Coordinates of C-alpha atoms and ligand atoms in Angstrom, one line a residue:
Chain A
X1 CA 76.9 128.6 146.1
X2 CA 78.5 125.4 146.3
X3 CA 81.6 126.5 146.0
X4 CA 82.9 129.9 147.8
X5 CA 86.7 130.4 147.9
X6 CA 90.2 128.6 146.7
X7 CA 92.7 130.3 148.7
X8 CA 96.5 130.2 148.9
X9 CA 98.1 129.2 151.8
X10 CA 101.2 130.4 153.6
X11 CA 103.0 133.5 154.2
X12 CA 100.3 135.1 151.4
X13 CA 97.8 134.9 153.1
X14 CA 97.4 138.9 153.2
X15 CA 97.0 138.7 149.1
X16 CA 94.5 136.7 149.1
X17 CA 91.5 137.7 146.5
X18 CA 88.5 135.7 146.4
X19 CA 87.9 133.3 143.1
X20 CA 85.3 136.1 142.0
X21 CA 88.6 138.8 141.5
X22 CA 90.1 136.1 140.3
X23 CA 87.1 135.4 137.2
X24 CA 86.7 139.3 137.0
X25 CA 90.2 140.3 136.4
X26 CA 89.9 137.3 133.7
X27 CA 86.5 137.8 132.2
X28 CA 88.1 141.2 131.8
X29 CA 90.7 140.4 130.0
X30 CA 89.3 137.6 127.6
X31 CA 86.4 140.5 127.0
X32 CA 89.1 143.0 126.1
X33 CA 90.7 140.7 123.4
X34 CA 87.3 139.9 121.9
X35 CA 86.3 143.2 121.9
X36 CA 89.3 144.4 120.3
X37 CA 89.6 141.6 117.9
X38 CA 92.4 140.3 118.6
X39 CA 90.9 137.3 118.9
X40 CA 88.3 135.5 117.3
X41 CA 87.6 133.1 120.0
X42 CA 88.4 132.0 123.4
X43 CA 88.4 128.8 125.3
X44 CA 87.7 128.5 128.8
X45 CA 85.9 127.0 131.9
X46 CA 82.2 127.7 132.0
X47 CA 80.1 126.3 135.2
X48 CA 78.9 122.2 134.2
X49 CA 75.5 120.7 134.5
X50 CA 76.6 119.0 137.2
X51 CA 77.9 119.8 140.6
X52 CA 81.2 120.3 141.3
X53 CA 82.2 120.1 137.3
X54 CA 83.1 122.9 134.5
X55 CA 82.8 122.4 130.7
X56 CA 85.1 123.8 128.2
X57 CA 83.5 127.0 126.6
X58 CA 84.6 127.9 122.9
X59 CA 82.9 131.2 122.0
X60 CA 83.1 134.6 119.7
X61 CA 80.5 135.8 121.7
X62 CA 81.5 138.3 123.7
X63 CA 78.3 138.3 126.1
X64 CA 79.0 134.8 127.2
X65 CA 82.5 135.8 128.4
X66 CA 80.3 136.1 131.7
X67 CA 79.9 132.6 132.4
X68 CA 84.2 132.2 132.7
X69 CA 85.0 130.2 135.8
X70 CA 87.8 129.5 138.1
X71 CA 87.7 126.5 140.6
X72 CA 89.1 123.6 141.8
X73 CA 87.4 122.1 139.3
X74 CA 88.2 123.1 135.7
X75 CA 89.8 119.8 134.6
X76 CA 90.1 119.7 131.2
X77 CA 93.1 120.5 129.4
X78 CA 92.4 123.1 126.7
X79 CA 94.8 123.1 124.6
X80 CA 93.7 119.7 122.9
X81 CA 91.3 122.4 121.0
X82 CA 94.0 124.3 119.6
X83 CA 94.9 122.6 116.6
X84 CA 91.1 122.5 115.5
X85 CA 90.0 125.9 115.9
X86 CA 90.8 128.5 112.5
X87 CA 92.1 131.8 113.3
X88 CA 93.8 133.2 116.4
X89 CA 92.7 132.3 120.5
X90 CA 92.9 133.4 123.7
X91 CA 93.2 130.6 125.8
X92 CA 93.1 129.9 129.5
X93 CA 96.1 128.4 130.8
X94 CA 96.8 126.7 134.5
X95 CA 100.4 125.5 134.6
X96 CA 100.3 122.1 133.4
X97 CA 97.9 123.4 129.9
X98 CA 100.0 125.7 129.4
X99 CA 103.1 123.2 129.0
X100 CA 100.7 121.3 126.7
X101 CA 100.0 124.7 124.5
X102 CA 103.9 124.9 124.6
X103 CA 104.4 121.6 123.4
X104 CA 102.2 121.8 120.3
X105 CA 104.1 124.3 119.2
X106 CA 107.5 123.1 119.8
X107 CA 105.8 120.2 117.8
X108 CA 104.6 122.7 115.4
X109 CA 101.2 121.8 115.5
X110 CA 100.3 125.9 116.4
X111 CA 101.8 129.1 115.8
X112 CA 102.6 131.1 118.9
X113 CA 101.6 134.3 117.4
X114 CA 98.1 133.1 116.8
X115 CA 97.7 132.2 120.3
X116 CA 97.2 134.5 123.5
X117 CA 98.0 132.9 126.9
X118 CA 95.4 134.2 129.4
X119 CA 97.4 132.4 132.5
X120 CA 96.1 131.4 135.5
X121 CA 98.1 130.4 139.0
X122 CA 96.8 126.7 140.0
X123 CA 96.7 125.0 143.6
X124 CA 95.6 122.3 142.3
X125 CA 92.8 120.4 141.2
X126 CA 90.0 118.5 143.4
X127 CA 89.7 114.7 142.5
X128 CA 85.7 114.4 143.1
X129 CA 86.0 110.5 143.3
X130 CA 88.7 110.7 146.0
X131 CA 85.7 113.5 148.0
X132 CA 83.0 111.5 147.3
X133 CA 85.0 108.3 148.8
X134 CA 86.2 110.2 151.9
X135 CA 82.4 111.3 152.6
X136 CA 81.1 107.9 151.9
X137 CA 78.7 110.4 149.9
X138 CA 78.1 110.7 146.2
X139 CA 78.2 113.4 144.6
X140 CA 74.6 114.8 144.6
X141 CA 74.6 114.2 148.4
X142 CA 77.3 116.4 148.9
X143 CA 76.6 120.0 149.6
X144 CA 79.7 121.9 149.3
X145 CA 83.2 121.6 148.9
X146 CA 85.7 124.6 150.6
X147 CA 89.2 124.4 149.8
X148 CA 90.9 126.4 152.2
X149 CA 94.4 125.9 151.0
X150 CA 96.0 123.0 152.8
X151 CA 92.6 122.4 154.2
X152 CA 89.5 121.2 152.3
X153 CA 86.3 121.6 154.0
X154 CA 83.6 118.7 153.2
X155 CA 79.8 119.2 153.7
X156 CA 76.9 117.0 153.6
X157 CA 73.6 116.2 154.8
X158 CA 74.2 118.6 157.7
X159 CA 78.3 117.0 158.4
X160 CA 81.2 119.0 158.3
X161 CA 84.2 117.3 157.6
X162 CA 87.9 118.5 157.2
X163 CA 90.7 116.9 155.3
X164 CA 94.0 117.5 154.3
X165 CA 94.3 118.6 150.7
X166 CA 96.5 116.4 149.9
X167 CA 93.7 113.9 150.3
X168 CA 91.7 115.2 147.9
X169 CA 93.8 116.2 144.9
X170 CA 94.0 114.8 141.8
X171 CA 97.3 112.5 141.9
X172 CA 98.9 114.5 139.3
X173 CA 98.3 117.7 141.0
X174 CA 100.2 115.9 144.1
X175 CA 103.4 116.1 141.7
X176 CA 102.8 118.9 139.8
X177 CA 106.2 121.1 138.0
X178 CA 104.5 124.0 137.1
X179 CA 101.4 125.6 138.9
X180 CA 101.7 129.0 137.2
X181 CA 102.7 129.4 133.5
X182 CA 106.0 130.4 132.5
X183 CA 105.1 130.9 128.7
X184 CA 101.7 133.7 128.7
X185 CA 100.7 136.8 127.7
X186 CA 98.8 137.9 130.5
X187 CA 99.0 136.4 133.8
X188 CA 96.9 136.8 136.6
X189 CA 99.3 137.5 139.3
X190 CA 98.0 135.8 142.6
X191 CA 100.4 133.2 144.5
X192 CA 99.2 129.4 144.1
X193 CA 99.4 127.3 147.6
X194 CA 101.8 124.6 147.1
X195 CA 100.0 121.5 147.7
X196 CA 102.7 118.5 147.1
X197 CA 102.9 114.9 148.0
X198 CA 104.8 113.7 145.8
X199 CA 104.7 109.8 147.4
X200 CA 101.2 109.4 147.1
X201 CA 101.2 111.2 143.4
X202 CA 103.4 108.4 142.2
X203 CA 102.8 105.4 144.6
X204 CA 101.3 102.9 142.5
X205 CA 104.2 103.0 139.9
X206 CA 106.6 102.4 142.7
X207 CA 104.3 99.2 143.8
X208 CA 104.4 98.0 140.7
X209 CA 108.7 98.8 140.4
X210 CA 108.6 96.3 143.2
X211 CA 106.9 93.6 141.4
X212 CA 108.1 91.1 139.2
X213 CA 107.8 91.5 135.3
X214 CA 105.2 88.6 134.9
X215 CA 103.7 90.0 138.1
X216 CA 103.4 93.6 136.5
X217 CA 102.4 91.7 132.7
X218 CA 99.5 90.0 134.5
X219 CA 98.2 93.5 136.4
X220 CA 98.4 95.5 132.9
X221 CA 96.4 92.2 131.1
X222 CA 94.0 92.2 134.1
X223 CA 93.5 96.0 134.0
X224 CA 93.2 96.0 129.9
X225 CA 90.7 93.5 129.9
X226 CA 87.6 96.4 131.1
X227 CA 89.4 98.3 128.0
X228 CA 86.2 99.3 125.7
X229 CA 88.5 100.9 123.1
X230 CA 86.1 104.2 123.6
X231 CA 89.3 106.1 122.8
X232 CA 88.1 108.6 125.3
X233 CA 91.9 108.5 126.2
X234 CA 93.1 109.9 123.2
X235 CA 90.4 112.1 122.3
X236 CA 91.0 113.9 125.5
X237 CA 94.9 114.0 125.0
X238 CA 96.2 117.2 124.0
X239 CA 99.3 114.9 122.7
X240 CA 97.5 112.9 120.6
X241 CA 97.3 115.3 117.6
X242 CA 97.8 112.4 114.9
X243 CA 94.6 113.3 112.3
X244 CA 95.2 109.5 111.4
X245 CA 95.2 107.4 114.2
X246 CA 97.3 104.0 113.5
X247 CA 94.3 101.6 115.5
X248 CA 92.2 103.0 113.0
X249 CA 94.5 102.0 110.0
X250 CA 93.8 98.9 107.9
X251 CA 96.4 97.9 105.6
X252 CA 98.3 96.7 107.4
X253 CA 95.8 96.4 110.2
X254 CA 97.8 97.5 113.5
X255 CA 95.3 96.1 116.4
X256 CA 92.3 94.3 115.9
X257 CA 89.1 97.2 116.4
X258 CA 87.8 94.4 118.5
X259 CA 88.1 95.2 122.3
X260 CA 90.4 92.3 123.2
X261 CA 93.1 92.4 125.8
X262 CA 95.8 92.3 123.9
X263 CA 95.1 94.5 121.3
X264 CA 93.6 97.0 123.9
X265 CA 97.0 96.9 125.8
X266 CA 99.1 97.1 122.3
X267 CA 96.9 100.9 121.8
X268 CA 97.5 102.1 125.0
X269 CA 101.5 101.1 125.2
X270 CA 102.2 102.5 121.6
X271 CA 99.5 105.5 122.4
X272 CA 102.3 106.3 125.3
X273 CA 105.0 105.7 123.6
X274 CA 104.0 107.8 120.9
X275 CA 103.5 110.6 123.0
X276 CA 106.9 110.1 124.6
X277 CA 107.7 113.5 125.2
X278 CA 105.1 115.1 124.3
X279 CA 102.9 114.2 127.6
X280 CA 103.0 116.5 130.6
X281 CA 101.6 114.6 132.8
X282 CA 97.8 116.7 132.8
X283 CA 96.6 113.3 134.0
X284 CA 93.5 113.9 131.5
X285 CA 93.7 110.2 130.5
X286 CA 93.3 108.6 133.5
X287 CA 90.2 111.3 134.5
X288 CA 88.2 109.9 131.4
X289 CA 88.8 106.4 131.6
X290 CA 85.0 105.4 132.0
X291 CA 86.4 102.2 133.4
X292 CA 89.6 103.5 135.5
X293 CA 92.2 102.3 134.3
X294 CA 95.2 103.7 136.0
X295 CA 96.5 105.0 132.7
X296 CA 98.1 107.6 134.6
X297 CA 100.7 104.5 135.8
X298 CA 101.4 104.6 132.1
X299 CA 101.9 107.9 131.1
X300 CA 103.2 108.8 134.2
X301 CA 106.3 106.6 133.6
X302 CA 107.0 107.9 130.4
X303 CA 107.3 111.5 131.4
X304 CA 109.6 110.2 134.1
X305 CA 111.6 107.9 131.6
X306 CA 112.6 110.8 128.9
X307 CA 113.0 112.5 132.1
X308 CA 115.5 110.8 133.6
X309 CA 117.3 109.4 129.9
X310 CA 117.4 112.4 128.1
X311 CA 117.0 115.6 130.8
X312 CA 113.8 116.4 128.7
X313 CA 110.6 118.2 130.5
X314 CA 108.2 118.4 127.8
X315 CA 105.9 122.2 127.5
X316 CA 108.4 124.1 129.6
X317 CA 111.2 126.4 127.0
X318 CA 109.3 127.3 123.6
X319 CA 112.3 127.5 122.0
X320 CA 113.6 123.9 122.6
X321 CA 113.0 121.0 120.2
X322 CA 110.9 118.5 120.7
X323 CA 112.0 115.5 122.1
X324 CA 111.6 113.1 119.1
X325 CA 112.8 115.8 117.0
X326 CA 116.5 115.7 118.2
X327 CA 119.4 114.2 119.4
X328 CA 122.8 114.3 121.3
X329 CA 125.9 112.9 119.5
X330 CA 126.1 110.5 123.0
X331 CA 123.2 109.6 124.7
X332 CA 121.2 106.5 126.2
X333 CA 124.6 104.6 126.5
X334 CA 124.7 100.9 127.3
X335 CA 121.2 100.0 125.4
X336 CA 122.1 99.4 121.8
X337 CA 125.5 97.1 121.5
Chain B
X1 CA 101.4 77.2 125.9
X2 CA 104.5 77.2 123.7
X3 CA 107.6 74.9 124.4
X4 CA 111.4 75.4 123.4
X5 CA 111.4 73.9 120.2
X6 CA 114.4 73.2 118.0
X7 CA 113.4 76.3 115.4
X8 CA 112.6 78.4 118.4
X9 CA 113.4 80.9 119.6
X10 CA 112.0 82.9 116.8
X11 CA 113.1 86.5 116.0
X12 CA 112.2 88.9 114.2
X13 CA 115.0 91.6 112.8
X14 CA 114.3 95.1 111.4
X15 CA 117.5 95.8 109.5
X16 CA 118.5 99.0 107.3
X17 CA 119.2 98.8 104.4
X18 CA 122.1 100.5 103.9
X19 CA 124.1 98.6 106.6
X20 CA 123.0 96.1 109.2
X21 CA 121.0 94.2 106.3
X22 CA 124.2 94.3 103.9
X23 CA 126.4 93.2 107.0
X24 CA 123.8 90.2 107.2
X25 CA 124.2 89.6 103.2
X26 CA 127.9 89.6 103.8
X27 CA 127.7 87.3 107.0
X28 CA 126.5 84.8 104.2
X29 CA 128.7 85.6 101.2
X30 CA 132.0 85.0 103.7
X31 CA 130.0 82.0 105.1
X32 CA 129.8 83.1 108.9
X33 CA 127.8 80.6 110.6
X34 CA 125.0 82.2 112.9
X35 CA 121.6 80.7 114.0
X36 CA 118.9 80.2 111.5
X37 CA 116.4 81.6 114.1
X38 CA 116.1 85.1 112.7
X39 CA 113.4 86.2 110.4
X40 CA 114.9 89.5 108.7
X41 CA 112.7 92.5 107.1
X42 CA 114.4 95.3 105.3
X43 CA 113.6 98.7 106.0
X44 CA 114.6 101.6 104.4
X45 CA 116.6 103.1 107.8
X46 CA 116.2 102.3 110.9
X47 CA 114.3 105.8 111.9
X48 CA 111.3 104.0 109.9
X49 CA 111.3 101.8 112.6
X50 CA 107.9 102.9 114.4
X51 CA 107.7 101.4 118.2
X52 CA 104.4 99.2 116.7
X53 CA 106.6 96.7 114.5
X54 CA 108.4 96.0 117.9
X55 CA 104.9 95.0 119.8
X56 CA 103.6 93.5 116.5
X57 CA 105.9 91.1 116.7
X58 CA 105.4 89.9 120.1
X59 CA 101.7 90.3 119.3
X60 CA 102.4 87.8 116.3
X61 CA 104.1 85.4 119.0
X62 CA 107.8 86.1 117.5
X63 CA 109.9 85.4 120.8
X64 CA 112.4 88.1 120.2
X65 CA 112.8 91.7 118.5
X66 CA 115.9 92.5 117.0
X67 CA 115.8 96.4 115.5
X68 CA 119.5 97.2 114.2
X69 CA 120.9 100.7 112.1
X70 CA 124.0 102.0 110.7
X71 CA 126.3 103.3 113.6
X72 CA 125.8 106.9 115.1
X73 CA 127.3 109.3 112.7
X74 CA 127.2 106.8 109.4
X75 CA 123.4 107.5 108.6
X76 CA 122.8 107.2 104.8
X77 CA 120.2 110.4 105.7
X78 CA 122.4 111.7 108.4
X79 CA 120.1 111.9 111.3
X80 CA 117.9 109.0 110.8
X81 CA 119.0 106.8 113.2
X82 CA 120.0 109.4 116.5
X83 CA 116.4 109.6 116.0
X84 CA 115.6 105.9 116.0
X85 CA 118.1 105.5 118.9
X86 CA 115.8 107.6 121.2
X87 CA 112.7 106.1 120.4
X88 CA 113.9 103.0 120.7
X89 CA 115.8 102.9 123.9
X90 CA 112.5 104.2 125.0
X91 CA 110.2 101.2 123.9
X92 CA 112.7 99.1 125.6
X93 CA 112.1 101.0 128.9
X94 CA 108.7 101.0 128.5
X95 CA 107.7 97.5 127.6
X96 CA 110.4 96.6 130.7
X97 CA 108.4 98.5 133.0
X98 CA 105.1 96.8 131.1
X99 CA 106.9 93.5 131.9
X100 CA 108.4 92.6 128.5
X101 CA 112.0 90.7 129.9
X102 CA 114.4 92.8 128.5
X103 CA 115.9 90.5 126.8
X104 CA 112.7 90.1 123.9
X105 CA 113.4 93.5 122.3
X106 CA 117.4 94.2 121.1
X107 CA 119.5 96.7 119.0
X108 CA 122.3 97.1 117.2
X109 CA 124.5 99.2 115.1
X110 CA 126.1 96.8 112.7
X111 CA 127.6 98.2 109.3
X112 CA 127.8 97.0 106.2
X113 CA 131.5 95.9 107.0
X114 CA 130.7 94.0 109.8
X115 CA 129.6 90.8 108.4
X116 CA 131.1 89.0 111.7
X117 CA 129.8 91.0 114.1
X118 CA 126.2 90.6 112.8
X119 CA 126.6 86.9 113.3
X120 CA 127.9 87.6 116.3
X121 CA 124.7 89.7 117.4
X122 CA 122.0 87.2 116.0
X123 CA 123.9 84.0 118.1
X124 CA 123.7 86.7 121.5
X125 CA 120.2 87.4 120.5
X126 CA 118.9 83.9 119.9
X127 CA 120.8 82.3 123.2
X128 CA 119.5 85.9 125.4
X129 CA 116.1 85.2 123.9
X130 CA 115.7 81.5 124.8
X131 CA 117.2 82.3 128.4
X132 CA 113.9 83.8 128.5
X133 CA 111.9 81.2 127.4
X134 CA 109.1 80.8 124.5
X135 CA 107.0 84.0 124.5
X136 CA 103.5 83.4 126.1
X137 CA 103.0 87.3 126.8
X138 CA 99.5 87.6 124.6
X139 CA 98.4 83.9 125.3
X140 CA 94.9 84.0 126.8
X141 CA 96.6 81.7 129.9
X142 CA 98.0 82.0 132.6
Ligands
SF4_1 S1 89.6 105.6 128.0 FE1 89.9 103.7 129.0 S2 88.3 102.3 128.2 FE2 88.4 104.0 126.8 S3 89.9 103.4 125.2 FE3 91.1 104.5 126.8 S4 91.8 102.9 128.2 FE4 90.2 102.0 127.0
SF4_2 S1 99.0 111.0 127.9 FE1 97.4 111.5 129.5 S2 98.6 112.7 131.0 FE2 99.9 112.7 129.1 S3 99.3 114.6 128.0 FE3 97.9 112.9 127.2 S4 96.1 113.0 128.5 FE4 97.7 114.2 129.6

């Protein structure tokens, strides 16, 4: 088994259940709701094809609740499904999915009564490309994985190798606001090791703070020029709900379709602006970028803009509007004359 | 690249309707004299101003933005432009952080009343705007 236990760390140490309590008190659960019907599906994690990956599973079928996983590793966030799947789901949340389940339905996008929050405490995610890097290894060379809460346990071709975690996590996860749901229905209740550094998580958007504005224009233009306008970004964006997309408009015509610089740059700055407060910084953008691209250094921004102008933190009270959606009397002062 | 020209620099203006584009009409009918720089399109109110007009008009080499609504409270739909003054304040931020000079993308409440303070907007705009030079953001050079 390639990967044997995610632990918490500190003063919890006495609670800690192996991953396998963790995926039976859940497969559990999800069965139950199935069972009973009061669900008619449920998303979660199932073991990828690949080492060290999951895949989403969407199912009604309650024998391959069995193949629900919970690892370092279960990346995507779910509740981009949400909107396109009929009839009422259980869903598994870590923190950070969870805001974006909360967010589409401040946004009104789902009903909260036709969704049931199957949470999940989170210690964070494992960035493979950062392991594979720190074992000089690729992935099929690597044997196994052991993330021993603020230890992570590397092993291959016969070398052991220990890191940090912080090393290995995915940046996001280095800043992350909410490792164990506040909005659920059933939560599993096991402590999440707190696994922060919250320099590294945002260090390239303070190097490019430092630069000049032609300096940054000329990183962006560099960086948008390997753009292929795959739209993986947005496809994998729980934010980007839009069933008309405006690069796909024609009259008027928004951005050329051509992969150009310019015009890929134009889709990715109004694709972050758009979701302006609707983001939560899952970092799912920057993960699919088949040619990383630090969109992450985009999106990243934004949360911390509407942040810091407008007190917002998108996915974390249901019962607050969404950002767009309102407005104070007085606000952002000093920009419009 | 693009020189400072005489006509330049160029701006584009989203104005309401209801206000900032009537305060422009009546910048002319009390003969104000303001700089013949600015290209204006009429929108309906200024919350129909999407973020994408703003980097279109960069895109199509316009050297400044100007987005301008009806003061906060004085919305001829009541809340349509609290709502354009957060999205836009956050497309300025943005493209600042992208490296857009601050000084291409500008808003302003300016009523219908205020005929002399629209003139007075469009000759800060232009002269902020050429301080920045000719706009050379989505040139191939350089
Ligand atoms: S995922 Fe990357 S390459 Fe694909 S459209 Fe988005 S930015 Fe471009
Ligand atoms: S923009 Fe990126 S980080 Fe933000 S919600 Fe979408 S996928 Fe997640």
């Amino acid at each position: 088994m390639w990967l044997k236990m995610f632990e918490p760390s500190g003063p919890t140490t006495c609670l800690v259940m192996k991953v396998s309590d963790m995926e039976k008190e859940l497969r559990q659960e999800a069965g139950k709701l199935l069972e009973e019907g009061t669900v008619d599906y449920i998303i979660g994690f199932a073991p990828g094809s690949l080492k060290f990956t999951t895949t989403p599973l969407i199912t009604e079928d309650i024998d391959e609740i069995n193949n629900l996983v919970i690892n370092p590793f279960i990346n995507n966030n779910l509740a981009k499904y949400l909107p396109e799947i009929p009839g009422r789901v259980g869903i598994i949340a870590k923190g950070c999915d969870s805001r974006s389940i909360v967010s589409l339905i401040q946004d009104k996008q789902i009903a909260r009564q036709d969704i049931v929050i199957l949470g999940i405490p989170c210690s964070g995610l494992v960035d493979l490309k950062k392991v594979e890097k720190l074992a000089g290894k690729e992935r099929d060379k690597i044997d196994d994985i052991v993330v021993l809460a603020d230890k992570v346990c590397i092993t291959a071709g016969g070398e052991k190798k220990e890191v940090p975690t912080t090393e290995v996590l995915f940046d996001h996860c280095l800043g992350c606001e909410l490792q164990i749901p506040k909005e659920y229905d059933f939560l599993i209740q096991e402590p999440a090791a707190e696994i922060r550094d919250y320099e590294s998580s945002s260090k390239q958007i303070q190097e490019l703070k430092k630069m000049s504005p032609d300096q940054r224009w000329a990183f962006w233009k560099e960086q948008f020029g390997h753009c292929i306008r795959c739209y993986a970004c947005r496809q994998v964006c729980p934010a980007c709900f839009c069933e008309r997309c405006f690069v796909e408009e024609s009259q008027p015509r928004w951005v050329s379709p051509v992969s150009q610089w310019q015009d890929n740059l134009i889709f990715q700055a109004i694709r972050t602006i758009h979701v302006a407060g609707r983001c939560t910084d899952c970092g799912e953008c920057e993960r699919v970028c088949p040619v990383n691209i630090p969109l992450r250094s985009l999106s990243k921004e934004m949360y911390d803009l509407v942040g810091e102008m407008f007190d917002y933190k998108t996915g974390m009270d249901v019962n607050a509007p969404a950002l767009m959606t309102a407005y104070e009397l007085v606000e952002a002062e000093g920009l419009i004359r | 690249m693009k020189q400072n020209t005489e006509e330049q620099p160029r701006i584009v203006g989203f104005l309401c309707k209801w206000c900032s584009y009537a305060g422009a009409d009546l910048a002319g009918t009390s003969r104000k004299k303001y700089p013949s720089n600015l290209t204006v399109l009429k929108v309906p109110c200024s919350g129909r101003i999407d973020p994408l007009f703003v980097l279109k008009g960069l895109r199509l080499g316009f050297d400044g933005v100007l987005v301008s609504g009806c003061h906060p409270g004085d919305c001829h739909y009541q809340t349509g432009n609290y709502r354009a003054r957060r999205r836009i304040v956050v497309t300025k931020k943005f493209l600042e952080y992208l490296g857009v000079p601050e000084q291409r993308v500008q808003a302003s409440w300016v009523s219908a009343s205020e005929g002399a303070k629209f003139a007075q907007v469009v000759e800060d705009v232009v002269e902020n705007v050429r301080a920045v030079g000719p706009n050379n953001l989505f040139s191939d050079e350089g």
